[in-house]
Amino acid sequence: MGRKTSTSSIKAFVITVAFIFLFTVALLLDIQYLYFMAVMAALIQPIAYGIVALAPTSYAGQRRHVGSAVEGKPLRITLELSAKGRFPATTLEVDEVLPATLTRTDEPLVRKPESWDGYSGTLTYTVEPLLRGVHTLGPTRVETTDPLGLFSFSADLAPVTEIIVHPSPLSVRVAQSGGEGRFGVREREGKAQRGDGLEFHGVREYHPGDSLRRVHWRTTARTGRLAVVEFEKAFEQDLVIALDLKKGTHVGSGRESTLEYAVKIAATLADRTMTRGGGVLLFTQNGKAAIDARSSDPEAARYRLFDQLARAQATAETSLVTMLSAQQLRPGTRLVVLMAAGDPALDQWLTRRLSLGDSLEVYYLDPLSFGGLGTRLPGVPPALLKFVEKKHSPWEEGGKHLEPILRENR
């Protein structure tokens, strides 16, 4: 544990003035007990420092919090602090170092622990993640004083910890669309599941356990046997999302950047597809993550996908088309591409996918509106191209300005 000291200048000044005054008066009046008082005043600071120096106190701390959080949702953090020494640390204060992307929602950062008894205590506070990503907490600095309050002693405690903040999708939902596929379109018989759905499928004989509210009385009267109406529920077609993380293509900083807009759109499209029963496959130059909505544990797969979005950074040396060309996607894939710069090789790949019957949407994050330079536009039909500008902020008014773009051609 590193340790630093500083002197309380006001108290030190008062003690120094008192020593000079007592010594001067004792010298002028030759009063013995004033000499003694002057000596005692002179020894106060060395004694106070010596008490702590000869009987040092060591500090330890442990930070407890969840390993992952969601952008915009507050979370609690607990610091467990302890001190070991001959004298209790009666005036302990704690200063927790936090990044600008985590904002405190309660008291200031510098404060005393709750129920501190001189040797142990806890400090709890709430933060709100302002942006997705990997955020570092710490170090924790503790500060205390000697028994007389003349010297302050500070120390930085380890360890530094991290919180993975997942992007939060926009809450607005779009109308349900039909179709299903394992990252492609299946035939009609694979698009629906019989049971309690929304679309009429037919009439069948009554089976024990069927709801009487589904009895089809006209057929029952004609045949003399109970018959029930059967519906079908359409599944959402699975979605493939390709997010370009090529180094140097994204511009802006913090929330106001093409990368953060792209991640927000990807998270929203993935969330809405999963909500409607579809699967999602995410491709970036850093790898891929898949969610099969009909698997045994879709929530675990969802976590992995959003974890990959949380860690996404535009640092890739290779192009997105290199990653996509190595994949085997079925004809008829529903494909969404997010980019901030066009790529002729990617244009050729997309053209070939269109010839295979893919349903394609290309989100182009316009770098000019984010303060960057103009780039080559994606070479796809204009009807498939969606321009996203800085004014379409996902964070202002709950994504009100971005929502119309997400709804287009749906």
XYZ file of C-alpha atoms in Angstrom:
410
model
C 0.000 0.000 0.000
C 1.476 3.364 -1.005
C 1.345 6.068 1.599
C 1.551 9.849 1.399
C 1.465 12.520 4.109
C 0.610 16.183 4.286
C 0.481 18.719 7.069
C -2.561 20.622 8.239
C -1.182 24.091 7.542
C -3.570 26.010 9.809
C -2.944 23.881 12.870
C 0.782 23.793 12.217
C 0.832 27.577 11.864
C -1.047 28.072 15.138
C 1.307 25.732 17.000
C 4.361 27.462 15.493
C 3.043 30.906 16.466
C 2.287 29.636 19.968
C 5.852 28.305 20.317
C 7.371 31.594 19.149
C 5.139 33.606 21.453
C 5.799 31.445 24.520
C 9.534 31.296 23.892
C 9.751 35.062 23.345
C 7.784 35.878 26.496
C 9.798 33.341 28.534
C 13.026 34.834 27.224
C 12.002 38.418 28.009
C 10.515 37.702 31.429
C 12.743 34.752 32.308
C 9.767 32.636 33.444
C 10.745 29.001 33.706
C 7.339 27.389 33.155
C 6.909 29.372 29.924
C 10.156 27.791 28.685
C 8.616 24.424 29.482
C 5.375 25.315 27.645
C 7.359 26.524 24.637
C 9.292 23.263 24.500
C 6.050 21.276 24.709
C 4.568 23.326 21.863
C 7.667 22.637 19.809
C 7.363 18.893 20.435
C 3.662 18.567 19.562
C 4.199 18.065 15.832
C 7.095 15.572 16.090
C 5.206 13.580 18.729
C 2.011 13.494 16.638
C 3.919 12.343 13.580
C 5.967 9.853 15.594
C 2.875 8.183 17.017
C 1.695 7.271 13.546
C 5.163 6.602 12.125
C 6.170 4.231 14.941
C 2.798 2.507 15.048
C 1.695 2.584 11.400
C -1.779 1.573 10.296
C -2.261 -0.619 7.235
C -5.444 -0.485 5.210
C -7.204 -3.045 3.049
C -10.225 -2.739 0.827
C -12.451 -4.898 -1.329
C -14.945 -3.651 -3.872
C -18.105 -5.673 -4.470
C -20.443 -5.223 -7.427
C -22.025 -7.160 -10.248
C -19.793 -8.149 -13.128
C -22.097 -6.717 -15.781
C -24.696 -3.978 -15.927
C -26.988 -2.317 -18.459
C -26.470 1.147 -19.847
C -28.646 3.723 -18.086
C -29.653 1.456 -15.175
C -28.236 2.357 -11.714
C -26.222 -0.226 -9.800
C -24.943 -0.409 -6.231
C -21.265 -0.665 -5.358
C -19.997 -1.636 -1.900
C -16.524 -0.980 -0.504
C -15.470 -3.110 2.456
C -12.635 -1.333 4.306
C -10.449 -2.414 7.198
C -7.518 -0.949 9.151
C -4.869 -2.671 11.243
C -2.722 -0.744 13.715
C -2.205 0.166 17.359
C -4.431 3.204 17.123
C -7.903 3.389 15.540
C -8.331 5.431 12.350
C -11.041 7.695 13.704
C -11.310 10.177 10.836
C -11.198 7.937 7.786
C -12.433 9.406 4.490
C -12.762 7.561 1.186
C -12.252 8.881 -2.338
C -13.302 6.423 -5.071
C -11.877 7.033 -8.539
C -14.522 6.556 -11.236
C -14.418 7.104 -15.005
C -16.476 9.876 -16.553
C -18.787 7.249 -18.080
C -20.023 6.240 -14.603
C -21.845 9.022 -12.807
C -22.709 9.084 -9.108
C -26.436 9.346 -8.369
C -26.246 9.935 -4.580
C -23.618 11.578 -2.335
C -20.216 13.003 -3.370
C -17.370 10.567 -3.872
C -15.354 11.744 -0.863
C -17.079 10.740 2.346
C -16.827 8.624 5.474
C -17.771 4.929 5.532
C -20.968 3.844 7.231
C -20.650 2.431 10.763
C -16.868 2.958 10.858
C -15.483 1.924 14.265
C -11.871 2.798 13.633
C -10.971 -0.651 12.297
C -13.641 -1.720 9.800
C -16.640 -0.447 7.931
C -18.391 -0.286 4.562
C -19.154 2.399 2.037
C -21.979 1.968 -0.467
C -22.877 4.220 -3.356
C -24.876 4.127 -6.582
C -23.587 4.800 -10.084
C -25.367 5.049 -13.409
C -23.479 3.856 -16.515
C -23.824 6.501 -19.204
C -22.281 4.436 -21.964
C -21.782 0.781 -22.834
C -18.274 -0.634 -22.641
C -15.689 -1.947 -20.181
C -15.358 0.510 -17.283
C -12.625 0.544 -14.644
C -13.305 1.392 -10.995
C -10.535 2.461 -8.657
C -8.138 2.844 -7.158
C -9.758 3.667 -3.835
C -7.972 6.336 -1.836
C -8.399 6.455 1.936
C -7.269 9.392 4.038
C -6.913 9.674 7.794
C -5.056 11.851 10.320
C -2.949 11.448 13.421
C -4.772 11.614 16.795
C -4.280 15.403 16.938
C -5.286 16.008 13.355
C -1.991 17.661 12.426
C -0.924 15.291 9.663
C -3.032 13.558 7.052
C -2.107 10.131 5.728
C -3.445 8.761 2.447
C -3.167 5.429 0.682
C -4.361 3.910 -2.602
C -6.011 0.545 -2.169
C -6.135 -2.247 -4.732
C -7.527 -4.019 -6.555
C -8.928 -2.088 -9.490
C -12.094 -3.774 -10.808
C -14.080 -3.707 -14.052
C -17.753 -3.580 -14.962
C -19.005 -4.672 -18.373
C -21.870 -2.386 -19.375
C -24.173 -3.803 -22.037
C -25.934 -1.488 -24.488
C -29.582 -0.814 -23.747
C -31.905 -1.331 -26.750
C -34.581 1.220 -27.544
C -37.811 0.293 -25.812
C -40.153 1.149 -28.695
C -41.495 -1.966 -30.419
C -42.443 -2.328 -34.048
C -45.259 -4.395 -35.483
C -44.675 -8.122 -35.664
C -43.681 -9.575 -38.982
C -43.866 -13.174 -40.071
C -41.377 -15.658 -41.391
C -38.893 -17.957 -39.695
C -35.591 -19.551 -40.455
C -32.324 -20.726 -39.068
C -30.580 -17.609 -40.443
C -32.591 -17.999 -43.643
C -36.162 -18.394 -44.880
C -37.837 -21.803 -44.559
C -40.760 -23.193 -46.449
C -44.315 -22.290 -45.418
C -44.821 -25.300 -43.158
C -41.888 -24.165 -41.039
C -43.179 -20.664 -40.482
C -45.921 -21.318 -37.986
C -46.678 -23.333 -34.910
C -50.168 -24.618 -34.283
C -51.849 -23.802 -30.998
C -52.965 -20.573 -29.353
C -51.818 -17.920 -31.790
C -53.311 -15.056 -33.739
C -53.900 -16.342 -37.272
C -56.680 -18.808 -38.109
C -55.373 -22.217 -39.123
C -58.402 -24.518 -39.198
C -60.874 -26.641 -37.219
C -60.090 -29.960 -35.599
C -61.704 -32.465 -33.256
C -61.849 -31.539 -29.574
C -59.170 -33.089 -27.312
C -59.308 -33.227 -23.513
C -57.699 -30.103 -22.117
C -58.721 -27.815 -24.979
C -60.317 -24.546 -23.850
C -64.110 -24.457 -24.326
C -63.729 -20.894 -25.528
C -62.230 -22.331 -28.733
C -65.226 -24.572 -29.544
C -66.417 -24.072 -33.112
C -70.170 -24.403 -32.622
C -71.146 -24.482 -36.292
C -68.928 -27.510 -37.001
C -69.990 -29.110 -33.710
C -73.682 -28.772 -34.640
C -73.105 -30.159 -38.140
C -71.050 -33.192 -37.102
C -72.489 -33.843 -33.665
C -68.988 -33.940 -32.158
C -67.113 -31.172 -30.371
C -64.714 -29.300 -32.637
C -62.336 -26.484 -31.778
C -60.679 -23.682 -33.715
C -56.915 -23.963 -34.130
C -54.693 -20.947 -34.660
C -51.109 -20.531 -35.703
C -48.434 -18.247 -34.360
C -45.925 -16.790 -36.803
C -42.279 -16.666 -35.837
C -39.925 -13.801 -36.630
C -37.381 -14.518 -39.321
C -33.871 -14.891 -37.912
C -31.548 -11.917 -38.333
C -27.880 -11.639 -39.276
C -26.208 -8.403 -38.117
C -22.837 -7.383 -39.556
C -21.135 -4.533 -37.659
C -18.060 -2.998 -39.282
C -15.262 -2.343 -36.761
C -12.550 -1.421 -39.242
C -9.960 0.864 -37.688
C -10.243 4.487 -38.825
C -13.767 4.243 -40.267
C -15.710 5.533 -37.266
C -15.656 9.172 -36.098
C -16.918 11.192 -33.144
C -16.442 10.675 -29.416
C -18.471 9.224 -26.564
C -22.146 8.902 -27.286
C -21.873 11.276 -30.216
C -19.986 8.881 -32.453
C -20.840 6.688 -35.413
C -19.715 3.598 -33.489
C -22.036 4.177 -30.530
C -24.985 4.848 -32.838
C -24.209 1.644 -34.736
C -23.967 -0.435 -31.556
C -27.250 1.029 -30.310
C -28.998 0.151 -33.570
C -27.546 -3.370 -33.538
C -28.688 -3.917 -29.935
C -32.179 -2.640 -30.742
C -32.640 -4.786 -33.852
C -31.327 -7.851 -32.015
C -33.615 -7.263 -29.047
C -36.710 -6.798 -31.182
C -35.984 -9.886 -33.252
C -35.523 -11.994 -30.121
C -38.650 -10.534 -28.523
C -40.683 -11.661 -31.532
C -39.213 -15.161 -31.366
C -36.392 -14.963 -33.879
C -32.734 -15.831 -33.588
C -29.818 -13.453 -34.106
C -26.326 -13.930 -35.481
C -23.841 -11.074 -34.927
C -20.697 -10.724 -37.047
C -17.808 -8.323 -36.413
C -14.129 -8.532 -37.280
C -13.575 -9.581 -33.644
C -15.730 -12.691 -33.888
C -19.335 -13.772 -33.901
C -22.125 -14.505 -31.431
C -25.337 -16.405 -32.109
C -28.701 -16.589 -30.383
C -31.039 -19.410 -31.239
C -34.340 -18.296 -29.724
C -35.535 -21.884 -29.729
C -32.511 -23.275 -27.898
C -32.491 -24.561 -24.321
C -30.895 -21.407 -22.899
C -31.511 -18.368 -25.141
C -30.830 -15.928 -22.301
C -27.245 -17.155 -21.945
C -26.761 -16.705 -25.681
C -28.325 -13.244 -25.460
C -25.834 -12.333 -22.755
C -22.907 -13.401 -24.936
C -24.177 -11.369 -27.879
C -24.718 -8.205 -25.828
C -21.369 -8.775 -24.144
C -19.740 -8.718 -27.565
C -21.575 -5.483 -28.393
C -20.410 -4.004 -25.081
C -16.773 -4.710 -25.955
C -16.961 -3.585 -29.597
C -14.199 -1.149 -30.559
C -13.185 0.067 -34.006
C -9.672 -1.392 -33.898
C -9.812 -4.127 -36.547
C -7.083 -4.223 -39.194
C -9.102 -6.426 -41.565
C -12.241 -5.551 -43.510
C -15.721 -6.776 -42.627
C -16.118 -8.562 -45.939
C -13.171 -10.813 -45.046
C -15.143 -12.068 -42.063
C -18.420 -12.408 -43.973
C -16.894 -14.199 -46.965
C -15.749 -17.016 -44.691
C -19.320 -17.687 -43.498
C -21.866 -20.017 -45.004
C -25.197 -18.206 -44.944
C -28.313 -19.733 -46.397
C -30.042 -18.113 -49.356
C -32.887 -15.870 -48.224
C -31.046 -14.581 -45.158
C -32.366 -11.463 -43.478
C -29.199 -9.353 -43.317
C -28.443 -5.981 -41.690
C -25.086 -4.248 -42.227
C -23.909 -1.261 -40.190
C -20.981 0.808 -41.461
C -19.521 4.313 -41.588
C -17.538 3.851 -44.815
C -18.260 2.026 -48.055
C -16.101 -0.858 -49.292
C -16.098 -1.987 -52.958
C -15.334 -5.584 -51.963
C -18.242 -5.565 -49.519
C -20.493 -4.096 -52.224
C -19.719 -7.050 -54.464
C -20.435 -9.510 -51.668
C -23.779 -7.822 -50.897
C -24.734 -7.830 -54.576
C -24.103 -11.557 -54.696
C -26.209 -12.064 -51.540
C -29.077 -10.099 -53.101
C -28.995 -12.461 -56.083
C -29.503 -15.329 -53.616
C -32.728 -13.762 -52.358
C -31.427 -12.143 -49.164
C -33.460 -9.442 -47.456
C -30.920 -6.626 -46.997
C -30.776 -3.361 -45.037
C -27.623 -1.229 -44.899
C -27.340 1.400 -42.158
C -24.828 4.056 -43.185
C -23.621 6.189 -40.273
C -22.864 9.454 -42.067
C -19.429 10.622 -40.795
C -19.948 14.173 -42.105
C -22.724 14.811 -39.581
C -20.425 13.626 -36.772
C -17.649 16.044 -37.701
C -15.645 13.670 -39.880
C -14.767 13.575 -43.561
C -17.028 12.239 -46.254
C -16.529 8.618 -47.266
C -17.571 6.383 -50.117
C -21.244 5.426 -49.939
C -22.197 1.737 -49.892
C -22.919 0.520 -53.415
C -26.366 -0.945 -52.808
C -29.768 0.035 -54.237
C -30.984 3.308 -52.626
C -34.124 1.583 -51.355
C -31.954 -0.637 -49.158
C -29.771 2.186 -47.783
C -30.648 3.959 -44.521
C -28.832 7.176 -43.640
C -28.219 7.741 -39.934
C -26.999 11.188 -38.920
C -25.999 12.744 -35.629
C -29.444 14.341 -35.319
C -30.967 10.844 -35.065
C -29.722 10.435 -31.493
C -30.819 7.164 -29.821
C -30.595 8.869 -26.416
C -32.691 11.977 -27.024
C -36.399 11.586 -26.228
C -36.108 7.817 -26.017
C -34.859 7.418 -29.585
C -37.766 9.353 -31.091
C -35.642 10.630 -33.988
C -34.078 7.257 -34.778
C -37.254 5.183 -34.611
C -38.624 6.210 -38.041
C -35.406 4.971 -39.681
C -35.696 1.631 -37.890
C -39.288 1.271 -39.093
C -38.589 1.974 -42.767
C -39.130 -0.904 -45.198
C -40.304 -3.199 -42.387
